[in-house]
């Protein structure tokens, strides 16, 4: 799916100069790079949008007077001015180090028609006119700023234009009188048009760009909370919260992932601009819905390879994924319980004391006709590791086994295992989201930590847990990873023809793509 034209322009321009950003900020989790190829794509669509905007200029009526010797002072008026064609012939959009994005248009043309009339106390005449304006030059600098919450703001830093030549053709009775003063009329029209051109360029910035920046990439926590309160029909509280939401500039640029986590996409520093690329840093940190406590590790530096084959590049460090892992681990989302009801009826293995005569010979005698329960929890948040072409993690998991007494909530602890394994992760992009999947990198390895039973066949237990992991745990985890999380793109903007690369030196996962 392709983006709407003005969406494409916005996403390419939104990463332009950002003023007033804090110095000394921490390393980003995301870095977005716009190349000259991407800028050229923006230029093509930007010209189409600007042409449409300039064609809608409402030119004001203007009037004046002149002195003719034999009838003294005569008044004139030009009205119902209408632009018929606005041609943007030569355009250029380029990056200027430490300045931003400069748009320049030259050798442009516009044609205007309308009505005129001249009057004196005892008579008046009217007619029509056609005007051609050549060699219009427009130059503008786009300046994007950052508010206190990390959201982007847009403004036109500088705009000027010039008009090279105007010719007017006036028709109607006594038109020859106006033609005597055509230079004065043309200069007056020139001043009006020069003023209106920059007004329309600024209007295009505020009407298209500024509102669109607010879609990057989701609601803030207070906005989201207001929606939750309203949906819960807490009428008075809803009105109060919405008032606060609309009255204050709240929180940061947040995208809610689910009921457990959100991701912070606020800007953390000024873009690095040179004549070839523009790199913009995003925080890219996951945090829990119950609080924005920081993960106990820092983001590594990100250094993108010097490649310019694609329009846009995203560098995503381990930090983004590992803050997600830390948040879900802190929330207990990685803890899970395996009961007999979770086992398929067709499975050759069931969690029952009578099913393990070889695994634990005395189990059925000590706890006859009882179901078993396994509680599994990672010792710590599993962290992803990037190596060239690979993404892996090596979790260590505690497994505690219990015997469940019939018709009772009482559990008898049996034994505790430590499970280690290697997991291979695959990361992909689905138009505007990062998705993933995992496969076993190695079989589960078990270590007996404690036992209330004399003998346990650990090797046979490995077979059982590997079977369950392959048929239950991995499919469940992949279903969650398939939901993914959003890239920092404005609404209705998508990537296609993307290519993914994993690097170790820069500790980043790289994505290049086209709009």
Coordinates of C-alpha atoms in Angstrom, one line a residue:
X1 CA 0.0 0.0 0.0
X2 CA 1.3 3.4 -0.9
X3 CA 1.1 6.5 1.3
X4 CA -1.0 9.5 0.5
X5 CA 1.2 12.0 -1.3
X6 CA 1.2 14.6 1.4
X7 CA 1.9 11.9 4.0
X8 CA 5.0 10.9 2.1
X9 CA 6.3 14.4 2.0
X10 CA 5.6 14.9 5.7
X11 CA 7.4 11.8 6.8
X12 CA 10.5 12.7 4.8
X13 CA 10.4 16.3 5.9
X14 CA 9.5 15.7 9.5
X15 CA 13.0 14.6 10.3
X16 CA 14.5 17.9 9.2
X17 CA 16.1 20.5 11.4
X18 CA 15.0 20.2 15.0
X19 CA 15.8 23.2 17.1
X20 CA 16.2 23.6 20.8
X21 CA 16.9 20.0 21.6
X22 CA 18.7 19.0 24.8
X23 CA 22.4 18.4 24.7
X24 CA 24.0 15.5 26.4
X25 CA 21.0 13.2 26.0
X26 CA 21.4 9.5 26.3
X27 CA 21.8 7.3 23.2
X28 CA 18.8 6.6 21.1
X29 CA 17.1 3.3 20.6
X30 CA 16.0 4.3 17.0
X31 CA 17.8 6.4 14.4
X32 CA 15.9 7.3 11.3
X33 CA 17.9 8.3 8.2
X34 CA 16.6 10.2 5.2
X35 CA 18.9 10.0 2.1
X36 CA 19.0 12.3 -1.0
X37 CA 17.0 9.6 -2.8
X38 CA 14.3 9.9 -0.2
X39 CA 14.5 13.7 -0.4
X40 CA 14.1 13.5 -4.2
X41 CA 10.9 11.4 -3.7
X42 CA 9.6 14.1 -1.3
X43 CA 10.4 16.8 -3.9
X44 CA 8.2 15.2 -6.5
X45 CA 5.2 14.9 -4.3
X46 CA 5.9 18.2 -2.5
X47 CA 5.8 20.1 -5.8
X48 CA 2.4 18.6 -6.6
X49 CA 1.0 19.6 -3.2
X50 CA 2.5 23.1 -3.4
X51 CA 1.2 23.6 -6.9
X52 CA -2.3 22.7 -5.7
X53 CA -2.0 25.1 -2.7
X54 CA -0.7 28.0 -4.8
X55 CA -3.5 27.5 -7.4
X56 CA -6.0 28.2 -4.6
X57 CA -4.6 31.6 -3.8
X58 CA -7.4 34.1 -3.4
X59 CA -6.1 37.3 -4.9
X60 CA -7.7 40.5 -3.4
X61 CA -9.3 43.2 -5.4
X62 CA -7.1 46.2 -5.8
X63 CA -7.7 49.8 -6.9
X64 CA -6.0 53.1 -7.5
X65 CA -6.1 56.2 -9.4
X66 CA -4.2 58.1 -12.1
X67 CA -4.3 61.6 -13.6
X68 CA -5.2 62.2 -17.2
X69 CA -4.6 65.8 -18.2
X70 CA -7.9 66.4 -20.0
X71 CA -10.1 64.6 -17.4
X72 CA -7.9 65.0 -14.4
X73 CA -8.1 62.2 -11.8
X74 CA -9.7 58.9 -12.7
X75 CA -10.2 55.9 -10.4
X76 CA -9.7 52.2 -11.5
X77 CA -10.5 48.9 -9.9
X78 CA -9.4 45.3 -10.7
X79 CA -11.7 42.7 -9.2
X80 CA -12.7 39.0 -9.5
X81 CA -9.0 38.0 -9.9
X82 CA -8.7 34.3 -10.6
X83 CA -5.6 32.1 -11.1
X84 CA -6.0 29.8 -14.1
X85 CA -2.6 28.1 -14.1
X86 CA 0.4 27.9 -11.7
X87 CA 3.3 26.0 -13.3
X88 CA 6.2 25.0 -11.1
X89 CA 8.9 24.2 -13.6
X90 CA 12.3 23.8 -11.8
X91 CA 12.4 22.6 -8.2
X92 CA 15.1 21.5 -5.8
X93 CA 15.0 20.1 -2.2
X94 CA 18.2 19.7 -0.4
X95 CA 19.8 19.2 3.0
X96 CA 21.8 22.1 4.4
X97 CA 24.2 21.2 7.3
X98 CA 23.2 22.8 10.6
X99 CA 20.3 24.6 8.8
X100 CA 17.7 22.2 7.7
X101 CA 15.8 21.5 4.5
X102 CA 15.8 24.2 1.8
X103 CA 13.2 24.2 -0.9
X104 CA 13.8 26.3 -4.0
X105 CA 11.6 26.7 -7.1
X106 CA 12.6 28.8 -10.2
X107 CA 11.4 29.8 -13.6
X108 CA 7.8 29.4 -12.5
X109 CA 4.7 30.7 -14.3
X110 CA 1.2 31.9 -13.4
X111 CA -1.7 33.2 -15.5
X112 CA -4.4 35.4 -14.0
X113 CA -7.6 36.8 -15.4
X114 CA -10.4 39.1 -14.1
X115 CA -12.4 42.2 -14.5
X116 CA -11.6 45.9 -14.5
X117 CA -13.5 49.2 -14.4
X118 CA -12.7 52.8 -14.5
X119 CA -15.0 55.6 -13.3
X120 CA -15.4 59.3 -13.1
X121 CA -18.2 61.2 -11.5
X122 CA -20.2 61.3 -14.7
X123 CA -19.3 58.0 -16.5
X124 CA -17.7 54.5 -16.0
X125 CA -16.4 51.7 -18.3
X126 CA -15.5 48.1 -17.6
X127 CA -13.8 45.2 -19.3
X128 CA -11.6 42.1 -18.8
X129 CA -7.9 41.5 -18.5
X130 CA -5.4 38.6 -18.8
X131 CA -2.1 38.7 -17.0
X132 CA 0.9 36.4 -17.4
X133 CA 3.6 36.3 -14.8
X134 CA 7.0 34.7 -15.7
X135 CA 10.2 33.8 -13.9
X136 CA 8.7 33.4 -10.4
X137 CA 11.4 32.2 -7.9
X138 CA 10.6 30.8 -4.4
X139 CA 13.0 29.9 -1.7
X140 CA 12.0 28.6 1.7
X141 CA 13.6 27.0 4.8
X142 CA 11.7 24.5 6.9
X143 CA 12.4 24.5 10.6
X144 CA 11.1 21.7 12.8
X145 CA 11.2 22.2 16.5
X146 CA 10.6 20.1 19.6
X147 CA 8.3 20.9 22.5
X148 CA 9.0 19.9 26.1
X149 CA 7.3 16.5 25.6
X150 CA 9.5 15.5 22.7
X151 CA 6.9 16.1 20.0
X152 CA 7.8 17.7 16.7
X153 CA 6.6 21.2 15.9
X154 CA 6.7 22.8 12.4
X155 CA 7.3 26.4 11.3
X156 CA 8.6 28.2 8.2
X157 CA 11.9 29.6 9.2
X158 CA 12.4 31.8 6.1
X159 CA 10.6 32.4 2.8
X160 CA 11.2 34.8 0.0
X161 CA 10.2 35.1 -3.6
X162 CA 10.7 37.3 -6.6
X163 CA 8.9 37.9 -9.9
X164 CA 10.8 38.5 -13.0
X165 CA 8.3 39.7 -15.6
X166 CA 4.6 40.6 -15.8
X167 CA 2.6 41.4 -18.9
X168 CA -1.0 42.4 -18.9
X169 CA -3.5 42.5 -21.7
X170 CA -6.5 44.8 -21.0
X171 CA -9.7 44.5 -23.2
X172 CA -12.8 46.7 -23.3
X173 CA -13.9 50.3 -24.0
X174 CA -11.3 52.9 -23.0
X175 CA -8.8 50.1 -22.2
X176 CA -6.2 52.2 -23.9
X177 CA -6.4 54.6 -21.0
X178 CA -5.4 51.8 -18.5
X179 CA -2.7 50.6 -20.9
X180 CA -1.0 53.9 -20.6
X181 CA -0.4 53.1 -16.9
X182 CA 0.2 49.3 -17.3
X183 CA 3.6 49.4 -15.5
X184 CA 2.0 51.0 -12.4
X185 CA -0.8 48.3 -12.4
X186 CA 1.7 45.5 -13.0
X187 CA 3.9 46.6 -10.1
X188 CA 0.9 46.8 -7.8
X189 CA -0.1 43.3 -8.8
X190 CA 3.4 42.1 -8.4
X191 CA 3.6 43.3 -4.8
X192 CA 0.3 41.5 -4.0
X193 CA 1.4 38.2 -5.6
X194 CA 4.8 38.2 -3.8
X195 CA 3.0 38.7 -0.5
X196 CA 0.5 35.9 -1.2
X197 CA 3.0 33.3 -2.4
X198 CA 4.9 33.2 1.0
X199 CA 1.6 33.3 2.9
X200 CA 0.5 30.2 1.0
X201 CA 3.8 28.4 1.5
X202 CA 3.5 29.0 5.3
X203 CA -0.2 27.9 5.2
X204 CA 0.8 24.7 3.5
X205 CA 3.3 24.1 6.4
X206 CA 0.8 24.8 9.2
X207 CA -2.3 23.2 7.6
X208 CA -0.6 20.0 6.4
X209 CA 2.6 19.4 8.3
X210 CA 1.9 20.6 11.8
X211 CA -1.3 18.6 12.4
X212 CA 0.2 15.5 10.8
X213 CA 3.2 15.6 13.1
X214 CA 0.8 14.9 15.9
X215 CA 0.2 11.4 14.5
X216 CA 3.8 10.4 15.2
X217 CA 3.1 7.7 16.4
X218 CA 0.2 7.6 19.0
X219 CA -1.7 9.1 21.9
X220 CA 0.1 10.3 25.0
X221 CA -0.7 8.6 28.3
X222 CA -3.0 11.3 29.5
X223 CA -5.0 11.3 26.2
X224 CA -5.2 7.5 26.4
X225 CA -6.3 7.7 30.0
X226 CA -9.0 10.2 29.1
X227 CA -10.3 7.8 26.4
X228 CA -10.3 4.9 28.9
X229 CA -12.2 6.9 31.5
X230 CA -14.8 8.0 28.9
X231 CA -15.2 4.5 27.6
X232 CA -15.9 3.5 31.2
X233 CA -18.7 6.1 31.3
X234 CA -17.3 8.0 34.3
X235 CA -19.1 11.1 33.1
X236 CA -17.8 13.8 35.5
X237 CA -14.3 12.4 35.7
X238 CA -14.3 12.1 31.9
X239 CA -15.1 15.7 31.4
X240 CA -12.5 16.8 34.0
X241 CA -9.8 14.6 32.4
X242 CA -10.6 15.8 28.9
X243 CA -10.4 19.4 30.0
X244 CA -6.9 18.7 31.5
X245 CA -5.9 16.9 28.4
X246 CA -6.9 19.7 26.1
X247 CA -5.5 22.4 28.4
X248 CA -2.0 21.0 28.9
X249 CA 0.8 19.8 26.7
X250 CA 1.0 16.3 28.3
X251 CA 3.7 13.7 28.4
X252 CA 5.8 12.4 25.5
X253 CA 5.3 10.8 22.1
X254 CA 3.8 7.5 23.2
X255 CA 2.5 4.5 21.3
X256 CA 0.5 2.0 23.4
X257 CA 1.4 -1.6 22.6
X258 CA -1.0 -3.5 24.9
X259 CA -2.3 -3.4 28.5
X260 CA 1.3 -4.1 29.7
X261 CA 3.6 -1.8 27.8
X262 CA 3.9 1.3 25.7
X263 CA 6.9 2.7 23.7
X264 CA 8.3 6.2 23.9
X265 CA 9.2 7.7 20.6
X266 CA 10.1 11.2 21.7
X267 CA 13.2 12.8 20.2
X268 CA 16.3 12.8 22.4
X269 CA 18.6 15.0 20.5
X270 CA 19.2 17.2 17.4
X271 CA 19.5 15.5 14.0
X272 CA 22.9 15.1 12.4
X273 CA 22.7 16.8 9.0
X274 CA 25.1 16.7 6.1
X275 CA 24.7 17.2 2.4
X276 CA 23.9 13.4 1.9
X277 CA 21.8 12.3 4.8
X278 CA 19.8 13.4 7.8
X279 CA 19.8 11.2 10.9
X280 CA 17.3 11.7 13.6
X281 CA 17.4 10.0 17.1
X282 CA 14.3 8.6 18.8
X283 CA 14.2 7.3 22.3
X284 CA 12.7 4.0 21.5
X285 CA 12.2 2.8 25.1
X286 CA 9.5 0.5 26.3
X287 CA 7.9 1.1 29.7
X288 CA 5.1 -0.4 31.8
X289 CA 1.6 1.0 32.0
X290 CA 1.9 1.3 35.7
X291 CA 4.9 3.5 35.7
X292 CA 7.8 4.9 33.6
X293 CA 10.7 3.4 35.5
X294 CA 13.9 3.1 33.6
X295 CA 15.5 -0.2 32.6
X296 CA 18.7 -1.0 34.4
X297 CA 20.9 -0.7 31.3
X298 CA 21.7 2.0 28.8
X299 CA 21.3 2.2 25.1
X300 CA 24.5 1.6 23.1
X301 CA 25.8 4.1 20.5
X302 CA 24.3 3.7 17.0
X303 CA 26.4 4.1 13.9
X304 CA 24.7 3.6 10.6
X305 CA 26.6 2.2 7.7
X306 CA 27.3 4.7 5.0
X307 CA 24.8 3.5 2.5
X308 CA 22.4 5.5 0.4
X309 CA 20.7 3.0 -1.8
X310 CA 17.3 3.4 -0.1
X311 CA 15.1 6.4 0.6
X312 CA 15.0 5.8 4.3
X313 CA 16.9 3.7 6.9
X314 CA 16.1 2.7 10.4
X315 CA 18.7 1.6 12.9
X316 CA 17.2 -0.2 15.8
X317 CA 19.5 -1.2 18.7
X318 CA 19.2 -4.1 21.1
X319 CA 18.1 -1.6 23.7
X320 CA 14.6 -1.3 22.2
X321 CA 13.9 -5.0 22.3
X322 CA 15.6 -5.5 25.7
X323 CA 13.6 -2.7 27.4
X324 CA 10.5 -4.6 26.1
X325 CA 11.8 -7.8 27.6
X326 CA 12.6 -6.0 30.9
X327 CA 9.1 -4.5 31.1
X328 CA 7.2 -7.7 30.4
X329 CA 9.5 -9.5 32.9
X330 CA 8.8 -6.9 35.6
X331 CA 5.1 -7.2 35.0
X332 CA 5.2 -11.0 35.4
X333 CA 4.1 -11.5 31.9
X334 CA 6.8 -14.0 31.2
X335 CA 5.8 -16.2 34.1
X336 CA 3.4 -19.0 33.2
X337 CA 1.9 -22.2 34.6
X338 CA 1.6 -25.5 32.8
X339 CA -1.3 -27.7 33.9
X340 CA -2.7 -30.9 32.6
X341 CA -5.6 -29.0 31.0
X342 CA -3.0 -27.2 28.7
X343 CA -1.8 -30.5 27.3
X344 CA -3.4 -31.8 24.1
X345 CA -5.6 -34.9 24.7
X346 CA -3.6 -36.5 21.8
X347 CA -0.3 -35.9 23.6
X348 CA 1.5 -39.1 24.7
X349 CA 2.6 -37.2 27.9
X350 CA 0.2 -35.8 30.5
X351 CA 0.8 -34.0 33.8
X352 CA -0.3 -36.7 36.1
X353 CA 1.6 -38.7 38.8
X354 CA 0.7 -41.9 37.1
X355 CA 2.3 -40.8 33.8
X356 CA 5.9 -40.7 35.1
X357 CA 6.8 -44.2 36.4
X358 CA 10.2 -44.0 34.6
X359 CA 10.8 -40.3 35.3
X360 CA 10.1 -40.4 39.1
X361 CA 9.4 -44.0 40.1
X362 CA 8.1 -43.2 43.6
X363 CA 5.9 -40.3 42.5
X364 CA 2.8 -42.3 42.0
X365 CA 3.2 -44.0 45.4
X366 CA 3.8 -40.8 47.3
X367 CA 1.0 -38.8 45.5
X368 CA -1.4 -41.3 43.9
X369 CA -4.0 -40.1 41.3
X370 CA -2.9 -36.4 41.5
X371 CA -2.3 -33.9 38.7
X372 CA 1.0 -32.1 38.4
X373 CA 1.6 -28.4 37.8
X374 CA 4.7 -26.7 36.5
X375 CA 5.5 -23.1 37.3
X376 CA 8.0 -21.5 34.9
X377 CA 9.7 -18.0 35.3
X378 CA 12.9 -16.5 33.9
X379 CA 15.6 -15.8 36.4
X380 CA 16.0 -12.4 34.7
X381 CA 14.7 -10.6 31.7
X382 CA 16.0 -12.4 28.6
X383 CA 18.2 -10.1 26.6
X384 CA 18.7 -10.1 22.8
X385 CA 22.2 -10.3 21.3
X386 CA 23.0 -9.1 17.8
X387 CA 25.7 -10.8 15.8
X388 CA 26.2 -10.5 12.0
X389 CA 23.1 -12.0 10.4
X390 CA 21.7 -13.4 13.7
X391 CA 19.6 -12.4 16.6
X392 CA 19.7 -14.7 19.6
X393 CA 18.8 -14.8 23.3
X394 CA 19.8 -17.3 26.0
X395 CA 17.2 -17.4 28.7
X396 CA 17.6 -19.2 32.1
X397 CA 14.3 -20.4 33.5
X398 CA 13.3 -21.7 36.9
X399 CA 10.8 -24.6 36.8
X400 CA 9.1 -25.7 40.0
X401 CA 6.9 -28.8 40.0
X402 CA 3.9 -29.3 42.3
X403 CA 1.5 -32.1 43.0
X404 CA -2.1 -30.9 43.2
X405 CA -4.3 -32.5 45.9
X406 CA -7.8 -33.4 44.6
X407 CA -10.6 -31.0 45.5
X408 CA -8.1 -28.7 47.3
X409 CA -6.0 -25.7 46.6
X410 CA -3.1 -27.2 48.5
X411 CA 0.0 -28.0 46.5
X412 CA 2.9 -30.2 47.4
X413 CA 6.3 -29.0 46.1
X414 CA 8.2 -31.8 44.4
X415 CA 11.4 -30.5 42.8
X416 CA 13.0 -27.4 41.2
X417 CA 14.9 -27.3 37.9
X418 CA 17.0 -24.7 36.1
X419 CA 16.4 -24.7 32.3
X420 CA 18.8 -23.1 29.8
X421 CA 18.5 -22.8 26.1
X422 CA 19.4 -20.8 23.0
X423 CA 16.7 -19.2 21.0
X424 CA 17.0 -17.8 17.5
X425 CA 14.9 -14.8 16.6
X426 CA 13.8 -13.5 13.2
X427 CA 12.8 -9.9 12.8
X428 CA 10.7 -8.6 9.9
X429 CA 8.8 -5.5 8.9
X430 CA 5.1 -5.6 7.9
X431 CA 4.6 -2.2 6.1
X432 CA 4.6 -0.1 9.3
X433 CA 5.3 -2.5 12.2
X434 CA 8.2 -4.6 13.4
X435 CA 7.2 -8.2 13.9
X436 CA 9.1 -11.2 14.9
X437 CA 9.2 -15.0 15.5
X438 CA 11.4 -17.4 17.4
X439 CA 12.7 -20.9 16.8
X440 CA 14.7 -23.2 19.0
X441 CA 18.4 -22.5 18.7
X442 CA 19.2 -25.5 20.9
X443 CA 17.3 -28.0 23.0
X444 CA 16.4 -27.2 26.6
X445 CA 19.1 -28.2 29.0
X446 CA 18.0 -29.1 32.6
X447 CA 19.8 -28.9 35.9
X448 CA 18.3 -30.2 39.1
X449 CA 18.4 -27.4 41.8
X450 CA 16.4 -29.1 44.5
X451 CA 14.2 -32.1 45.0
X452 CA 11.9 -33.5 47.7
X453 CA 11.9 -36.8 45.9
X454 CA 14.8 -39.2 46.0
X455 CA 15.3 -39.8 42.3
X456 CA 14.4 -37.8 39.1
X457 CA 15.4 -38.8 35.6
X458 CA 16.5 -35.4 34.4
X459 CA 17.2 -36.6 30.8
X460 CA 13.7 -37.9 30.4
X461 CA 12.3 -34.6 31.9
X462 CA 14.3 -32.8 29.2
X463 CA 12.4 -34.8 26.5
X464 CA 9.1 -33.9 28.1
X465 CA 9.8 -30.2 28.4
X466 CA 11.3 -29.9 24.9
X467 CA 8.2 -31.5 23.5
X468 CA 6.0 -29.1 25.3
X469 CA 8.1 -26.1 24.4
X470 CA 8.0 -27.0 20.7
X471 CA 4.3 -27.6 20.5
X472 CA 2.9 -25.1 23.0
X473 CA 5.3 -22.4 24.3
X474 CA 6.9 -21.4 20.9
X475 CA 3.6 -21.2 19.0
X476 CA 2.1 -19.1 21.9
X477 CA 5.1 -16.8 21.9
X478 CA 5.1 -16.4 18.1
X479 CA 1.4 -15.4 18.2
X480 CA 2.3 -12.5 20.5
X481 CA 5.4 -11.5 18.5
X482 CA 3.4 -11.5 15.3
X483 CA 1.4 -8.5 16.7
X484 CA 4.7 -6.5 16.8
X485 CA 5.0 -2.9 17.6
X486 CA 4.9 0.2 15.3
X487 CA 7.8 2.0 13.6
X488 CA 7.9 5.7 14.2
X489 CA 6.0 6.6 11.1
X490 CA 3.1 9.0 10.8
X491 CA -0.4 7.6 10.1
X492 CA -1.0 6.2 6.6
X493 CA 2.7 6.0 5.7
X494 CA 4.1 2.6 4.9
X495 CA 7.4 1.0 3.8
X496 CA 7.8 -1.4 0.9
X497 CA 10.8 -3.1 -0.7
X498 CA 12.5 -3.2 2.7
X499 CA 15.7 -5.1 3.4
X500 CA 16.9 -6.1 6.9
X501 CA 20.5 -6.5 8.1
X502 CA 21.9 -7.3 11.5
X503 CA 25.2 -5.8 12.5
X504 CA 27.4 -6.4 15.5
X505 CA 30.0 -3.6 15.4
X506 CA 27.4 -0.9 15.7
X507 CA 25.1 -3.0 17.9
X508 CA 22.1 -2.2 15.7
X509 CA 19.5 -3.9 13.6
X510 CA 19.2 -2.1 10.3
X511 CA 16.3 -1.6 8.0
X512 CA 16.3 0.1 4.6
X513 CA 13.1 0.7 2.7
X514 CA 11.2 2.7 0.1
X515 CA 7.9 4.6 0.5

